Amino acid sequence: MTGPDLMAGPPPTRLPEDPAAAALAAGDQPEAVVRAHPESPLAWATLADQAAQGADEIDWVTVYAFARVGYHRSLDLLRRNGWKGHGPVPWEHEPNRGFLRSLALLATAARAIGEDAEWERCSAFLRDSSPAAYDELLG
């Protein structure tokens, strides 16, 4: 008799294609893409990344704010797509990268502004969600 594997973890979450991906790939400015697609984790992650790559002195509070919006938009999207608060979110699945990049940028910005508990929580969450994303983005 075969039944469900009660010891298995949750299945990987694979998000649908981000509606902002095409505009960003075409070179549209992240600010314009966020205005057109405020629900897009990828747009917010790109805006945060742009702020992190900015002028000589990075305004990490701005990076933190953009990344936090992307993170919260991601949580909503993850839950709508069957995620139960834990489990793999594979880096290899391109539409997941908005969430994973937002989380990594949030961790980095938290560390930069001295929010050590947030850095620990977010970097551990990233590692647990996708070891490959952790290696790529924070490792």
PDB file of N, CA and C in Angstrom, residues 18 20-21 24 30-35 37-49 66 70 98 101-102:
ATOM      1  N   ASP A  18       6.618  37.178 -14.254  1.00  0.00           N
ATOM      2  CA  ASP A  18       6.387  38.518 -13.728  1.00  0.00           C
ATOM      3  C   ASP A  18       5.974  39.433 -14.876  1.00  0.00           C
ATOM      4  N   ALA A  20       6.329  42.467 -15.316  1.00  0.00           N
ATOM      5  CA  ALA A  20       7.295  43.532 -15.581  1.00  0.00           C
ATOM      6  C   ALA A  20       8.554  43.028 -16.273  1.00  0.00           C
ATOM      7  N   ALA A  21       8.726  41.725 -16.371  1.00  0.00           N
ATOM      8  CA  ALA A  21       9.982  41.164 -16.890  1.00  0.00           C
ATOM      9  C   ALA A  21      10.291  41.639 -18.308  1.00  0.00           C
ATOM     10  N   LEU A  24      11.458  45.352 -18.345  1.00  0.00           N
ATOM     11  CA  LEU A  24      12.807  45.487 -17.806  1.00  0.00           C
ATOM     12  C   LEU A  24      13.843  44.932 -18.769  1.00  0.00           C
ATOM     13  N   PRO A  30      13.550  51.317 -14.377  1.00  0.00           N
ATOM     14  CA  PRO A  30      12.845  50.664 -13.269  1.00  0.00           C
ATOM     15  C   PRO A  30      11.760  51.527 -12.622  1.00  0.00           C
ATOM     16  N   GLU A  31      11.981  52.838 -12.527  1.00  0.00           N
ATOM     17  CA  GLU A  31      10.964  53.710 -11.919  1.00  0.00           C
ATOM     18  C   GLU A  31       9.661  53.662 -12.729  1.00  0.00           C
ATOM     19  N   ALA A  32       9.791  53.698 -14.054  1.00  0.00           N
ATOM     20  CA  ALA A  32       8.608  53.640 -14.918  1.00  0.00           C
ATOM     21  C   ALA A  32       7.941  52.270 -14.834  1.00  0.00           C
ATOM     22  N   VAL A  33       8.748  51.220 -14.732  1.00  0.00           N
ATOM     23  CA  VAL A  33       8.195  49.864 -14.656  1.00  0.00           C
ATOM     24  C   VAL A  33       7.455  49.669 -13.336  1.00  0.00           C
ATOM     25  N   VAL A  34       7.987  50.201 -12.239  1.00  0.00           N
ATOM     26  CA  VAL A  34       7.299  50.117 -10.946  1.00  0.00           C
ATOM     27  C   VAL A  34       5.959  50.847 -11.005  1.00  0.00           C
ATOM     28  N   ARG A  35       5.942  51.993 -11.672  1.00  0.00           N
ATOM     29  CA  ARG A  35       4.677  52.726 -11.799  1.00  0.00           C
ATOM     30  C   ARG A  35       3.650  51.934 -12.620  1.00  0.00           C
ATOM     31  N   HIS A  37       3.731  48.575 -13.041  1.00  0.00           N
ATOM     32  CA  HIS A  37       3.509  47.256 -12.433  1.00  0.00           C
ATOM     33  C   HIS A  37       3.897  47.287 -10.949  1.00  0.00           C
ATOM     34  N   PRO A  38       3.158  48.030 -10.119  1.00  0.00           N
ATOM     35  CA  PRO A  38       3.548  48.129  -8.703  1.00  0.00           C
ATOM     36  C   PRO A  38       3.468  46.801  -7.949  1.00  0.00           C
ATOM     37  N   GLU A  39       2.800  45.805  -8.534  1.00  0.00           N
ATOM     38  CA  GLU A  39       2.698  44.483  -7.893  1.00  0.00           C
ATOM     39  C   GLU A  39       3.916  43.608  -8.177  1.00  0.00           C
ATOM     40  N   SER A  40       4.842  44.084  -8.991  1.00  0.00           N
ATOM     41  CA  SER A  40       5.954  43.273  -9.475  1.00  0.00           C
ATOM     42  C   SER A  40       7.136  43.213  -8.508  1.00  0.00           C
ATOM     43  N   PRO A  41       7.427  42.032  -7.934  1.00  0.00           N
ATOM     44  CA  PRO A  41       8.635  41.906  -7.116  1.00  0.00           C
ATOM     45  C   PRO A  41       9.905  42.188  -7.919  1.00  0.00           C
ATOM     46  N   LEU A  42       9.934  41.770  -9.172  1.00  0.00           N
ATOM     47  CA  LEU A  42      11.113  41.988 -10.005  1.00  0.00           C
ATOM     48  C   LEU A  42      11.364  43.471 -10.236  1.00  0.00           C
ATOM     49  N   ALA A  43      10.322  44.239 -10.464  1.00  0.00           N
ATOM     50  CA  ALA A  43      10.484  45.686 -10.666  1.00  0.00           C
ATOM     51  C   ALA A  43      11.048  46.345  -9.415  1.00  0.00           C
ATOM     52  N   TRP A  44      10.533  45.979  -8.247  1.00  0.00           N
ATOM     53  CA  TRP A  44      11.036  46.557  -6.997  1.00  0.00           C
ATOM     54  C   TRP A  44      12.469  46.115  -6.713  1.00  0.00           C
ATOM     55  N   ALA A  45      12.780  44.855  -7.005  1.00  0.00           N
ATOM     56  CA  ALA A  45      14.154  44.373  -6.814  1.00  0.00           C
ATOM     57  C   ALA A  45      15.109  45.111  -7.738  1.00  0.00           C
ATOM     58  N   THR A  46      14.684  45.350  -8.967  1.00  0.00           N
ATOM     59  CA  THR A  46      15.524  46.071  -9.919  1.00  0.00           C
ATOM     60  C   THR A  46      15.725  47.509  -9.482  1.00  0.00           C
ATOM     61  N   LEU A  47      14.677  48.133  -8.964  1.00  0.00           N
ATOM     62  CA  LEU A  47      14.789  49.499  -8.451  1.00  0.00           C
ATOM     63  C   LEU A  47      15.734  49.545  -7.249  1.00  0.00           C
ATOM     64  N   ALA A  48      15.627  48.576  -6.355  1.00  0.00           N
ATOM     65  CA  ALA A  48      16.526  48.511  -5.197  1.00  0.00           C
ATOM     66  C   ALA A  48      17.965  48.284  -5.640  1.00  0.00           C
ATOM     67  N   ASP A  49      18.146  47.393  -6.612  1.00  0.00           N
ATOM     68  CA  ASP A  49      19.495  47.122  -7.119  1.00  0.00           C
ATOM     69  C   ASP A  49      20.079  48.365  -7.778  1.00  0.00           C
ATOM     70  N   PHE A  66      12.960  50.021  -0.867  1.00  0.00           N
ATOM     71  CA  PHE A  66      12.572  49.398  -2.134  1.00  0.00           C
ATOM     72  C   PHE A  66      12.563  47.873  -2.008  1.00  0.00           C
ATOM     73  N   GLY A  70       9.450  45.041  -2.402  1.00  0.00           N
ATOM     74  CA  GLY A  70       9.555  43.861  -3.252  1.00  0.00           C
ATOM     75  C   GLY A  70       9.360  42.576  -2.479  1.00  0.00           C
ATOM     76  N   GLY A  98      12.656  37.590  -8.758  1.00  0.00           N
ATOM     77  CA  GLY A  98      12.253  38.872  -8.162  1.00  0.00           C
ATOM     78  C   GLY A  98      12.175  38.752  -6.649  1.00  0.00           C
ATOM     79  N   ARG A 101      15.854  38.027  -5.247  1.00  0.00           N
ATOM     80  CA  ARG A 101      16.680  39.240  -5.295  1.00  0.00           C
ATOM     81  C   ARG A 101      16.212  40.255  -4.267  1.00  0.00           C
ATOM     82  N   SER A 102      14.896  40.416  -4.113  1.00  0.00           N
ATOM     83  CA  SER A 102      14.376  41.344  -3.095  1.00  0.00           C
ATOM     84  C   SER A 102      14.840  40.931  -1.705  1.00  0.00           C
TER      85      SER A 102
END
